XYZ file of C-alpha atoms in Angstrom:
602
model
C 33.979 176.600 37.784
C 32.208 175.488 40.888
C 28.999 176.527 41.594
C 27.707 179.626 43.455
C 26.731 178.106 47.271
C 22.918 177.450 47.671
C 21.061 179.148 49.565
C 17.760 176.682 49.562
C 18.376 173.666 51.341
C 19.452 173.260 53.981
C 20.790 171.254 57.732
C 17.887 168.212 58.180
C 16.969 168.673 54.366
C 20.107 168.025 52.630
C 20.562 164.863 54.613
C 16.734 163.943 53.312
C 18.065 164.883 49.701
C 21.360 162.586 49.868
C 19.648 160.008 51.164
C 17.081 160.447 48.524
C 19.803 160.001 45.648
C 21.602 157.306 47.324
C 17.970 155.773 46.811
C 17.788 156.865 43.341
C 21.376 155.672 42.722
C 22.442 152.756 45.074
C 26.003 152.107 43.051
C 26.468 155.993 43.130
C 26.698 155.514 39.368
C 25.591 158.188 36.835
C 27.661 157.195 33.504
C 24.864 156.886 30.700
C 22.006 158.884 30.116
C 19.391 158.353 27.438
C 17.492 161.895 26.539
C 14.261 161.958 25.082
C 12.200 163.967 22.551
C 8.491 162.937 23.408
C 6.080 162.966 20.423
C 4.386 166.620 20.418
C 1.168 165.312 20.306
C -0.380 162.632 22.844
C -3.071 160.454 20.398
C -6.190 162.951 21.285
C -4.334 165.136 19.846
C -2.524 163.890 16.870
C -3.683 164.296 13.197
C -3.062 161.406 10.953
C -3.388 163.381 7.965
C -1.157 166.208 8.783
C 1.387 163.909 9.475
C 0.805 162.101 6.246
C 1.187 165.498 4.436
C 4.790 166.333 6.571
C 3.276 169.221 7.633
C 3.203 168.364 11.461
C 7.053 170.429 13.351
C 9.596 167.920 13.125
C 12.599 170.038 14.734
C 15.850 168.813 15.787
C 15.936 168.458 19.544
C 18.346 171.053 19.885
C 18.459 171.423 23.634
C 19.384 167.616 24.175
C 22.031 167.666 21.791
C 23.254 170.482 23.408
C 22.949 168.574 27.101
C 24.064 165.279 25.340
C 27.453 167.464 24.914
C 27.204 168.974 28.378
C 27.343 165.585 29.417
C 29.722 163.736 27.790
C 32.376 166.716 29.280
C 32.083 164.837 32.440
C 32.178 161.490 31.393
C 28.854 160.458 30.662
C 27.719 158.544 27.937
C 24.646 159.572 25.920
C 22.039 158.546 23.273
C 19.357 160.691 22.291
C 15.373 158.876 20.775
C 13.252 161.164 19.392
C 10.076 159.751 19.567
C 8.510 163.094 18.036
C 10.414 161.950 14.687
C 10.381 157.835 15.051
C 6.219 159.038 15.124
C 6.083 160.689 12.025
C 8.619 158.757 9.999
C 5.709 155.821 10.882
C 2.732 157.907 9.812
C 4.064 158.039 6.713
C 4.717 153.995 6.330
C 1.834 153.142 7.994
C -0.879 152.078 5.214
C -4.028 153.733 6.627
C -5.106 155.749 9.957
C -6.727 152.804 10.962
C -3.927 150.710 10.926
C -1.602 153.763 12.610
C -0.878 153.166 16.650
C 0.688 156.074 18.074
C 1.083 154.455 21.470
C 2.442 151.640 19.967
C 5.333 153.622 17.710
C 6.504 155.406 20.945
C 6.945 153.004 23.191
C 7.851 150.334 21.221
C 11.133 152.766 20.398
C 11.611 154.036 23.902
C 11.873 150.417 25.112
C 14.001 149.396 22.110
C 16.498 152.138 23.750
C 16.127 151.282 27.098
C 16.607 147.636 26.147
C 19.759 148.797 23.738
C 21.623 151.270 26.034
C 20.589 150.391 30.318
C 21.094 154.314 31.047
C 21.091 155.100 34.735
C 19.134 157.560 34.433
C 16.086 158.757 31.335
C 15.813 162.443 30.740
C 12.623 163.213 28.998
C 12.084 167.332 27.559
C 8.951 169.242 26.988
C 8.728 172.200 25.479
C 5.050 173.493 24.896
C 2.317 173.095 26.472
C 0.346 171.218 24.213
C 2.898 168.419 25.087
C 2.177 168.186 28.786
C -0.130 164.899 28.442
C 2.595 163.184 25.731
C 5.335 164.016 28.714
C 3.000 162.443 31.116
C 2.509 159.285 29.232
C 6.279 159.252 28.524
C 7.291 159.387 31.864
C 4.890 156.578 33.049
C 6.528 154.319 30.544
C 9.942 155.055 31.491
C 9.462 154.876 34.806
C 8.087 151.317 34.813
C 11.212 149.920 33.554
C 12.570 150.709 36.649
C 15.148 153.589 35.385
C 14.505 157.185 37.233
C 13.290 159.622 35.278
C 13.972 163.698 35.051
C 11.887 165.928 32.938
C 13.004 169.775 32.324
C 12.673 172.260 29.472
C 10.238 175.261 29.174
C 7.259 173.842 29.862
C 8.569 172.016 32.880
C 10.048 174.992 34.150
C 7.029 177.462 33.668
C 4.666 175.711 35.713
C 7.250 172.798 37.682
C 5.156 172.529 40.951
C 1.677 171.219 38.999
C 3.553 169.405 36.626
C 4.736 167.432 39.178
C 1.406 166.949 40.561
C 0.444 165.484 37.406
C 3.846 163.453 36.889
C 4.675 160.852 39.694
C 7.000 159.148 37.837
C 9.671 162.271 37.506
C 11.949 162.164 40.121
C 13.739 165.341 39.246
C 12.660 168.251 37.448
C 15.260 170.467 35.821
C 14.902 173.825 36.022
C 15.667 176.752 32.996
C 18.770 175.959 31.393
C 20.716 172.652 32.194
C 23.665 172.910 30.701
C 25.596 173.612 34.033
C 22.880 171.896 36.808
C 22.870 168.580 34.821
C 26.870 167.927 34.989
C 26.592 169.108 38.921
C 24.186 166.504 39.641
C 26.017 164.297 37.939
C 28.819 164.795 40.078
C 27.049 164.793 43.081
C 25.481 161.721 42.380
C 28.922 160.405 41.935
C 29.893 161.531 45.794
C 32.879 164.409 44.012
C 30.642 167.607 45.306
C 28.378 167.553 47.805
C 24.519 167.776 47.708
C 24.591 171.265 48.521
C 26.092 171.832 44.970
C 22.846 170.990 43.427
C 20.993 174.326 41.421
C 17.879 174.650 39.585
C 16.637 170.919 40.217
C 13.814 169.604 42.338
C 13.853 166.513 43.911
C 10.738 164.656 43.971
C 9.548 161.550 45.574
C 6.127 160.691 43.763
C 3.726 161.130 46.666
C 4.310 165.279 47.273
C 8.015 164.926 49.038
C 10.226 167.664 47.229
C 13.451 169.236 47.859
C 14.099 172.321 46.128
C 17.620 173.539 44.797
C 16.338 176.594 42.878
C 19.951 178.777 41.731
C 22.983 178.752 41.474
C 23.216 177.491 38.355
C 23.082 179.246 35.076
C 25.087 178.997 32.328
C 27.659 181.856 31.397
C 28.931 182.571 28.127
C 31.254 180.556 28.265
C 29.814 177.279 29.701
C 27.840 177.591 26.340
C 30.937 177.628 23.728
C 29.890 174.071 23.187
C 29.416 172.500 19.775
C 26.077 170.431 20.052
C 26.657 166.923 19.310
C 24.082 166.692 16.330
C 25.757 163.101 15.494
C 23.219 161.773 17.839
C 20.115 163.164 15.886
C 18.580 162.261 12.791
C 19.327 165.557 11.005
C 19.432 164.590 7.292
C 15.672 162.522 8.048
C 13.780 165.334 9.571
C 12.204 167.390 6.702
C 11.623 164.493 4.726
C 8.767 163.287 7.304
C 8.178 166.777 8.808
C 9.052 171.107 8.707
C 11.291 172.778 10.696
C 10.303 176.784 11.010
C 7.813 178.839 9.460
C 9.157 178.550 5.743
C 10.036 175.047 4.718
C 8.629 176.040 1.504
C 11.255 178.614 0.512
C 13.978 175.575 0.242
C 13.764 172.971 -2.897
C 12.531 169.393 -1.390
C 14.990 167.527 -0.178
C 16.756 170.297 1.322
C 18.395 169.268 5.371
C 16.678 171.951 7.615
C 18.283 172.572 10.773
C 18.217 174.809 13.714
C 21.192 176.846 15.656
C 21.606 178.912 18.772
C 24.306 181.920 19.334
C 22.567 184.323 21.902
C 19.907 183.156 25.134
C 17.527 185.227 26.485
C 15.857 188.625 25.310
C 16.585 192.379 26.198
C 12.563 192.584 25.733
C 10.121 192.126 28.891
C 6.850 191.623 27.113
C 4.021 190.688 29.888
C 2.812 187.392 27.155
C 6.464 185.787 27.033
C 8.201 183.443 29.184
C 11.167 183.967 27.564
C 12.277 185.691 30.305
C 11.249 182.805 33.422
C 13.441 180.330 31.637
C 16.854 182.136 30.614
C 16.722 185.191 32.862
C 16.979 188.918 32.633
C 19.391 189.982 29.586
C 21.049 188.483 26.671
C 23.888 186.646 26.952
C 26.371 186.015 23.512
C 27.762 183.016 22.574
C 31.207 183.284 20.848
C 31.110 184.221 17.071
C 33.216 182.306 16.326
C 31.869 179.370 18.284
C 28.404 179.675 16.516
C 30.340 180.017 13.247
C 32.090 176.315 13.421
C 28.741 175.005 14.322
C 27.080 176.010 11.015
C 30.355 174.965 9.326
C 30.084 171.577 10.759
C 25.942 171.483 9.852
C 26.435 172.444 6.263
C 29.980 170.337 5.830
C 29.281 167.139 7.868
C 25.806 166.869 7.475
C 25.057 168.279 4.409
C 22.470 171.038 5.885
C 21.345 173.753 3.066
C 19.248 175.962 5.778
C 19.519 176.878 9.528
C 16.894 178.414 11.756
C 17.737 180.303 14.535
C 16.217 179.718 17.502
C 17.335 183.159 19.287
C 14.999 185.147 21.310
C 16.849 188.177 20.800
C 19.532 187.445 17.596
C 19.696 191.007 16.520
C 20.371 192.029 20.239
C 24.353 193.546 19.512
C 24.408 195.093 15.974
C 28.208 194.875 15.597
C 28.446 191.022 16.395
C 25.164 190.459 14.497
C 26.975 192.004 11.514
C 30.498 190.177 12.322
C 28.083 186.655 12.202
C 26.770 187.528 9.258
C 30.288 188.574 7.435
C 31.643 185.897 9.240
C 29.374 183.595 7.326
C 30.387 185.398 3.576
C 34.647 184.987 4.524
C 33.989 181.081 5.434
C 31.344 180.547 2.320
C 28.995 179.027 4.046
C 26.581 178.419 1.154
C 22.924 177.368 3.430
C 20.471 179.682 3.763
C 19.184 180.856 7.108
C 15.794 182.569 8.371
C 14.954 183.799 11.987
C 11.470 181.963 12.694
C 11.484 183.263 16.484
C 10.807 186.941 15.540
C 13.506 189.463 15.774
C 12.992 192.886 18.022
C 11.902 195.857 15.170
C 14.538 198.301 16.635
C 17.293 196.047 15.384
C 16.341 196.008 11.914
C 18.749 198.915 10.858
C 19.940 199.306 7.184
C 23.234 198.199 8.342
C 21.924 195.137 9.986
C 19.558 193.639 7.227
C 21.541 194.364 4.308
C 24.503 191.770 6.150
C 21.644 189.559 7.107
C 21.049 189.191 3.409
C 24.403 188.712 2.018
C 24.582 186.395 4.712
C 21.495 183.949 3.177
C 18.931 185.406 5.070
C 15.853 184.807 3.413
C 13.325 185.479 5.566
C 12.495 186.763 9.047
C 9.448 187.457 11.359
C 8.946 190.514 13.512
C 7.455 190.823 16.408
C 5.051 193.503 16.950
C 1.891 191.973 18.631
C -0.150 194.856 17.879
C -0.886 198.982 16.223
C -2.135 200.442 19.284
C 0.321 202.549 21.549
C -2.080 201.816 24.316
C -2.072 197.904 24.356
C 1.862 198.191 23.338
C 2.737 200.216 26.661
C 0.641 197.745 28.636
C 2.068 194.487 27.534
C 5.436 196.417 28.074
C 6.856 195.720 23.917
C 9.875 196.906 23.678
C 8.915 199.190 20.446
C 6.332 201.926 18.990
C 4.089 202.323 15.831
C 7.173 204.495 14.529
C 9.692 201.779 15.307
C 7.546 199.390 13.457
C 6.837 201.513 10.442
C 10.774 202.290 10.141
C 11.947 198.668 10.291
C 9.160 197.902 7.771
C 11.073 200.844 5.257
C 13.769 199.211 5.965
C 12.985 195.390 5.023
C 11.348 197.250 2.219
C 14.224 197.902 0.547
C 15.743 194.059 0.943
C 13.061 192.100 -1.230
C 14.996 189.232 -1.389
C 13.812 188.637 2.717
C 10.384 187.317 3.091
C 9.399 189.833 6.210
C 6.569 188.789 7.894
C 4.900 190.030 11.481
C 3.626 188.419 14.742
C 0.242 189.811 15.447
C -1.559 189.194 18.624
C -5.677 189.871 19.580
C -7.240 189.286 22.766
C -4.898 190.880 25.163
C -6.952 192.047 28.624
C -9.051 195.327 27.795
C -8.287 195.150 24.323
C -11.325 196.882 21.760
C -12.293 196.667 18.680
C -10.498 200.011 17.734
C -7.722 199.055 19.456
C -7.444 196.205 17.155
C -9.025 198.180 13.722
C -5.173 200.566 14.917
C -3.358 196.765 14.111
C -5.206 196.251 11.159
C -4.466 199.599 9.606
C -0.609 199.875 11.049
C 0.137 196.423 9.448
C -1.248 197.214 6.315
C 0.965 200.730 6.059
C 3.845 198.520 6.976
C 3.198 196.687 3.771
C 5.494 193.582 4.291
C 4.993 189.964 3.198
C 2.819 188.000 5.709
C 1.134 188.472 9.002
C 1.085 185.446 11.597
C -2.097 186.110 13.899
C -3.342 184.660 16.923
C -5.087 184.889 19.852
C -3.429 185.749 23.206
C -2.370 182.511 24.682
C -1.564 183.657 28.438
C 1.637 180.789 30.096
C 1.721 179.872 33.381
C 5.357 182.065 34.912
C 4.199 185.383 32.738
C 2.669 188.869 33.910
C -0.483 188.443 31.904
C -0.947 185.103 32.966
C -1.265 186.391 36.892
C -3.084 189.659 35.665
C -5.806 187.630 33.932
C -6.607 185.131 36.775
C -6.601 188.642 39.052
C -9.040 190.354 36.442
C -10.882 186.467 36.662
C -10.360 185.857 32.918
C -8.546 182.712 33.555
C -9.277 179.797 35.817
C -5.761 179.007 37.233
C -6.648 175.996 39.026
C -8.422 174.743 35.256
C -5.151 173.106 33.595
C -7.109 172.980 30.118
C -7.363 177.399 30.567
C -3.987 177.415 28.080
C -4.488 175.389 25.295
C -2.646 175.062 22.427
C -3.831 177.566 19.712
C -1.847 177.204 16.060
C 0.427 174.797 13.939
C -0.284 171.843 12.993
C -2.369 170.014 16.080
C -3.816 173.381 17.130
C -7.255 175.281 17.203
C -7.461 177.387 14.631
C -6.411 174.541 11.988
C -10.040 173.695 11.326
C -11.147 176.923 10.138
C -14.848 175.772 9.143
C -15.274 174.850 12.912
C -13.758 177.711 14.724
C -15.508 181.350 13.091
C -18.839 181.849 13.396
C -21.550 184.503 11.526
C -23.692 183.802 7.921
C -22.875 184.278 4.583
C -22.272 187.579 3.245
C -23.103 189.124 6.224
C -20.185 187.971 7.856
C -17.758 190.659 6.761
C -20.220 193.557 7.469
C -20.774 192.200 10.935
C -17.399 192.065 12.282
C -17.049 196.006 10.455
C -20.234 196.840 12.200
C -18.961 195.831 15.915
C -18.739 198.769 18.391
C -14.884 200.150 18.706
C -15.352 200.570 21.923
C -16.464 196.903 22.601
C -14.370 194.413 24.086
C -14.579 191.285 22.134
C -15.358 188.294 23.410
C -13.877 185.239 23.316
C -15.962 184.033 19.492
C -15.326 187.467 18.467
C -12.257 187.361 19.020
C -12.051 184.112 16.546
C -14.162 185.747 13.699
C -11.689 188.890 14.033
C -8.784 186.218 13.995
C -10.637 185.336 10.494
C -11.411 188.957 9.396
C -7.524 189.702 9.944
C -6.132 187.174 8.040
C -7.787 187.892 4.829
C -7.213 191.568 5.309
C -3.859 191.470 6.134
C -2.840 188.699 3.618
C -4.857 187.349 1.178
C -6.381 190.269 0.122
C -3.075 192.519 0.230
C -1.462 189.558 -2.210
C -4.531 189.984 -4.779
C -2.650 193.442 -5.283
C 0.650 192.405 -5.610
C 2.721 193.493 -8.132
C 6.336 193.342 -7.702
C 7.856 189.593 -9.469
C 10.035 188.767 -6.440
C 7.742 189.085 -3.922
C 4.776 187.292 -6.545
C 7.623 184.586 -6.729
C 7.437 184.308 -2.531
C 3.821 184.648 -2.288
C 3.511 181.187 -4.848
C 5.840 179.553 -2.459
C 3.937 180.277 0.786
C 0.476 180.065 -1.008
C 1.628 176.460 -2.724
C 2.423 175.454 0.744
C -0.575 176.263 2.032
C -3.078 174.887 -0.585
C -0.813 171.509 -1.063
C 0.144 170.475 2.587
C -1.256 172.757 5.475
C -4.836 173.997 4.744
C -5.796 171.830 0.965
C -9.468 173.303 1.293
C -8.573 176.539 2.040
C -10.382 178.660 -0.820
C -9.178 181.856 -0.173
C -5.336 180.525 -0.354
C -6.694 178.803 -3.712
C -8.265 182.223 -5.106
C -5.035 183.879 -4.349
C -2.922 181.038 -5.692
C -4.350 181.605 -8.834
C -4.231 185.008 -8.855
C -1.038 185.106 -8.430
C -0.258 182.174 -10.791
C -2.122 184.387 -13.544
C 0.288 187.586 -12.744
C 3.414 185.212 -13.371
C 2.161 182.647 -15.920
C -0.272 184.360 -17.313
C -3.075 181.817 -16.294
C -3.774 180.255 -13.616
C -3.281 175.877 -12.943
C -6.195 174.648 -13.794
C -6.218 172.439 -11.218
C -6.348 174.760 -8.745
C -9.220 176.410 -10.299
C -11.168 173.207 -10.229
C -9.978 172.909 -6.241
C -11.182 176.311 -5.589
C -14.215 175.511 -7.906
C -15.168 172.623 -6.083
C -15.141 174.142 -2.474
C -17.287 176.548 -3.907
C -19.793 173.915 -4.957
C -19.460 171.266 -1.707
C -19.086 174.343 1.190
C -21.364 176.214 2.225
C -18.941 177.581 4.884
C -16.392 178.693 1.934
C -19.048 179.861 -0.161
C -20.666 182.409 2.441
C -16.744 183.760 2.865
C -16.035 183.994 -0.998
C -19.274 185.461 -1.234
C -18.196 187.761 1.805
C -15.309 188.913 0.144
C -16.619 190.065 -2.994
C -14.550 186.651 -4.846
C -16.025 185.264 -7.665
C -14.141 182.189 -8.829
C -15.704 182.860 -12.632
C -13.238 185.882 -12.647
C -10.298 183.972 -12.837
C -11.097 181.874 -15.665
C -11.019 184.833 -18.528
C-alpha cells in the first residue's frame, strides 16, 4: 500500500531533503542495514555487581527484529548487535570490576560488525530514558566510521527535537513505529517513490538543519502480520547473563525467556504514559493466528519455555484474548507466559483469567497507580476503587497467577491521605505484590506539561527525569535514598499531616513505608501453601540476586521458609543476623517494625 500524501514538506524543502539523501547516499544504495541494541547503561551508570549477579534487563530487542523483518520484505539485508547483551555476557567473564571496560566491550563489538557486514546505513534504538547518554555515545562511534546513522524508538520519539540537539551524529530520527516509514525510506533512497513519500522521519544535518516528514505512516493491522526474525538475536543466551520481565524467578534456571507482541497501543489515556505519543489513539490487533505461529516458532525452534508480553493493552478484546489463550491449549504450546506491562483491571473478568491460566499464565501486573478517586479522575485511569477491588476477587480465585499491582506516589497535589486511601485499597485487594514508585513525569505526556506549568519540573534541565527503579536506578540503594532515625521512623511518616503534600524526601520515606506495608509485612501473614510457594520464589530472588542485604526480604524469607519447612535456612538467619549487627540503617528499620531476628530462631 502506498503511503497517505504528506502534508509537511514541501516545494523548496523537498528539493533540500533529496539533495540531502543523495548526500547521505551517493550510489542511491540502501541494501544492508545493521540495527543496534545500545547497552542500557552508559559507564556512570552501570553496576558491575548487578551485572555479575544477572540481575541487570537483558530483553530481546524485539522492535529490531521486528524492523530487521520489515526490511528484508524489500530487499534489504540485515544483522542485528546487541551491545546491551555482548555487555553483560562480558561482566560475567571479566575477572574483577577493575579489570571490566564497558567502553571497550561496546565498541570493540560495534566495530567488529561494521568491519564484518559494511551496512549502508546503522540504525541504533533507545528505549528509556536512562539510555539517552549510552545512545549518544553509540551514535558518535558509529558515525565516525563514516556510515550514517538513524536513531528511533520511544525515547527518540518522546522528546526527538532535544535529542537531536544532543546527537549530531544521527542523521535521521525515526519517529513512533517504523515498521512502514523504514521500508519507504528505503525506497526513496533507492529513487522508486519520491521524497514526498517519506512519514514519521526527520532529516537532520548535524548543525540544526532538519526536515520534518511527521505522518503518514503508521502501521495497520496488517502491515504488522509479520513474524519477527528472532534468528538474528541471541535468544537462547539472554537469561543466562541477564532477566527478562518482572518474574525470572518463577521459571527453573536455565529456562529461554522471551518476549512477544499481538496488540499496539492502549484504549487507556492516563496523563503519566506515553504509550499513547508513540502508537497513537486506540488499540490495534494483530492476527491470532499470526501471534500464535510466533510463539510456536519461539517454543519449537528456539526452545523458549516462557514469553512476556509486551502489550500495552493485551486484555483490550475479551473474545480474541480468550481465542489466544484457547488457541494456545489446541496447539499445546507447553511455555509459560506472564504480562509484565500491566494489564487494564476492567479486563480481568472470570471469563478472561480463568483462559489466561489454562493458557500458562502465571503471573500478571495490574495497573492501578493509586486508592484515591480524586488522584484517579485527575490522571484520567481508565478504572475506579470498585473496578480494582472486583478484578482483585477475581484473581483471587486463580492462585496459580502471581497478581501483583503498579502503585504510583508523587503525582501533582497528591496528600498524605490521598496516599494513606492507596495504602488501605491495596491492602483490601489482598493480591501478591505491589510494585511502587515515584511519579516519573516523560517528556510527550500531560503531566509532564502540567508540572513544568505548576513549576515542579525544570523543562529546559535534561537531568529533571531520571531514571527511578530496576537494576541501574534510584531507589536500588535503599540505605542511601530514605531518610528519618531509628524507631522513630515508622511513627514519623504515621504522624505526617493528611492534608500535607509531601515533598520530594517524603515522598522517598513513604516509597519505604509502602513497601513494607504492602508486602513484606502482608507476607509475614500468609497462609495459603501456593501463594507461600510464590512468595519463596520472589523473596529468594530478592535476597540472592537483586537486594542481598535487604533484611526485611531476609526476615520474611525465613518466615516464610519456617511456614513451609518448618524452620527457617540457617543461612539466611545468619544473613539477616549479620545486617543486624554491621547496619545501623537496617537495624533502626527492624527495630521500626517491631522485627526481632531472635524470634525466628525458636
Amino acid at each position: 500500500m502506498p503511503p497517505e500524501p504528506h502534508a509537511g514538506v514541501t516545494g523548496d524543502g523537498l528539493v533540500c531533503a533529496q539533495g540531502f539523501l543523495r548526500a547521505q547516499f551517493p550510489a542511491g544504495r540502501l541494501d544492508r542495514v545493521l540495527l543496534v541494541n545500545p547497552p542500557d547503561a552508559d559507564a556512570s551508570l552501570f553496576r558491575f555487581d548487578a551485572a555479575r549477579r544477572g540481575v541487570c534487563p537483558n530483553f530481546p530487542p524485539y522492535g529490531l527484529v521486528v524492523l530487521a523483518e520489515q526490511l528484508r520484505r524489500v530487499g534489504v539485508h540485515v544483522r542485528i548487535v546487541n551491545l546491551n547483551h555482548e555487555v553483560l555476557k562480558a561482566s560475567h567473564a571479566a575477572a574483577s570490576a577493575a579489570a571490566f571496560d564497558l567502553d571497550c566491550v561496546w565498541q570493540r563489538h560495534l566495530d567488529d560488525a561494521i568491519d564484518a557486514f559494511q551496512p549502508d546505513l546503522v540504525g541504533i534504538t533507545c528505549m528509556f530514558t536512562m539510555t539517552h547518554e549510552s545512545l549518544r555515545q553509540v551514535c558518535s562511534w558509529a558515525d565516525r566510521r563514516g556510515v550514517p546513522v538513524a536513531i528511533g524508538g520511544v525515547h527518540v520519539t518522546n522528546d526527538v527535537e532535544r535529542v537531536l540537539d544532543d546527537i549530531p551524529a544521527a542523521r535521521f530520527a525515526f519517529l513512533r513505529e517504523a515498521d512502514r516509514s523504514v521500508q519507504v525510506f528505503v525506497r526513496v533512497v533507492r529513487g522508486e517513490l519520491g521524497v514526498d513519500a517519506l512519514g514519521q522521519v526527520i532529516l537532520a544535518d548535524g548543525v540544526g538543519g532538519r526536515h520534518r516528514f511527521l505522518d503518514g505512516c503508521q502501521p495497520t493491522a496488517a502491515a504488522m502480520d509479520v513474524i519477527p526474525a528472532f534468528e538474528l538475536t541471541e535468544i537462547g543466551e539472554l537469561t543466562r547473563y541477564g532477566i527478562v520481565g518482572s518474574f525470572p524467578y518463577f521459571k527453573a534456571p536455565g529456562t529461554r525467556f522471551a518476549t512477544a507482541l499481538s496488540t499496539r497501543g492502549c484504549r487507556a489515556r492516563c496523563t503519566f504514559c506515553s504509550v499513547r505519543a508513540f502508537n497513537g489513539a486506540g488499540v490495534r490487533l494483530r492476527p491470532v493466528d499470526s501471534v500464535l505461529d510466533e510463539l510456536q516458532r519461539l517454543e519449537e525452534e528456539f526452545g523458549v519455555g516462557h514469553v512476556m508480553w509486551l502489550d500495552d493493552d493485551l486484555l483490550k478484546d475479551h473474545a480474541r484474548a480468550i481465542a489466544l489463550f484457547d488457541g494456545m491449549v489446541r496447539r499445546g504450546l507447553r511455555l509459560t507466559w506472564d504480562a509484565s506491562n500491566g494489564v487494564i483491571a476492567a479486563s480481568c473478568t472470570e471469563e478472561v483469567i480463568a483462559a489466561a491460566e489454562a493458557s500458562g499464565c502465571i503471573a500478571l501486573i495490574i495497573g492501578m497507580e493509586s486508592g484515591n478517586p480524586t488522584v484517579l479522575r485527575q490522571i484520567a485511569k481508565p478504572g475506579t476503587v470498585e473496578t480494582f477491588l472486583r478484578a482483585a476477587d477475581v484473581l483471587g480465585r486463580h492462585q496459580r497467577i502471581n497478581a501483583n499491582v503498579y502503585l504510583m506516589l508523587g503525582f501533582p497535589g497528591e496528600t498524605v491521605g490521598m496516599i494513606r486511601d492507596t495504602i488501605a485499597v491495596s491492602r483490601q485487594m489482598n493480591l501478591d505484590w505491589y510494585r511502587i514508585k515515584p511519579l516519573q513525569p516523560l517528556p510527550s505526556t500531560p503531566i509532564y506539561q502540567t508540572m513544568i506549568e505548576q513549576g515542579l519540573l525544570d523543562d529546559a534541565d535534561p537531568k529533571a527525569v531520571r531514571y527511578m527503579t530496576g537494576a541501574y536506578g534510584k531507589h536500588v540503594g535503599l540505605e542511601h535514598d530514605v531518610r528519618g532515625a531509628g524507631a522513630d521512623f515508622r511513627a514519623m511518616i504515621e504522624a505526617l499531616p493528611a492534608e500535607a503534600i509531601p515533598t520530594r524526601a517524603q515522598i522517598d520515606d513513604l516509597w519505604f513505608y509502602m513497601n513494607f506495608r504492602l508486602n513484606y509485612e502482608r507476607v509475614l501473614a500468609e497462609t495459603r501453601p501456593v501463594k507461600l510457594a510464590q512468595h519463596r520464589r520472589t523473596l529468594q530472588g530478592i535476597c540472592d540476586l537483586i537486594a542481598p542485604d535487604n533484611a526485611f526480604a531476609l526476615y520474611a524469607l525465613a518466615v516464610v521458609q519456617r511456614q513451609l519447612d518448618g524452620a527457617p535456612d540457617p543461612r539466611i538467619l545468619d544473613r539477616l543476623r549479620a545486617q543486624q549487627a554491621t547496619s545501623a540503617f537496617w537495624r533502626d528499620r527492624l527495630t521500626a517494625f517491631g522485627l526481632a531476628p531472635r524470634d525466628l530462631e525458636s
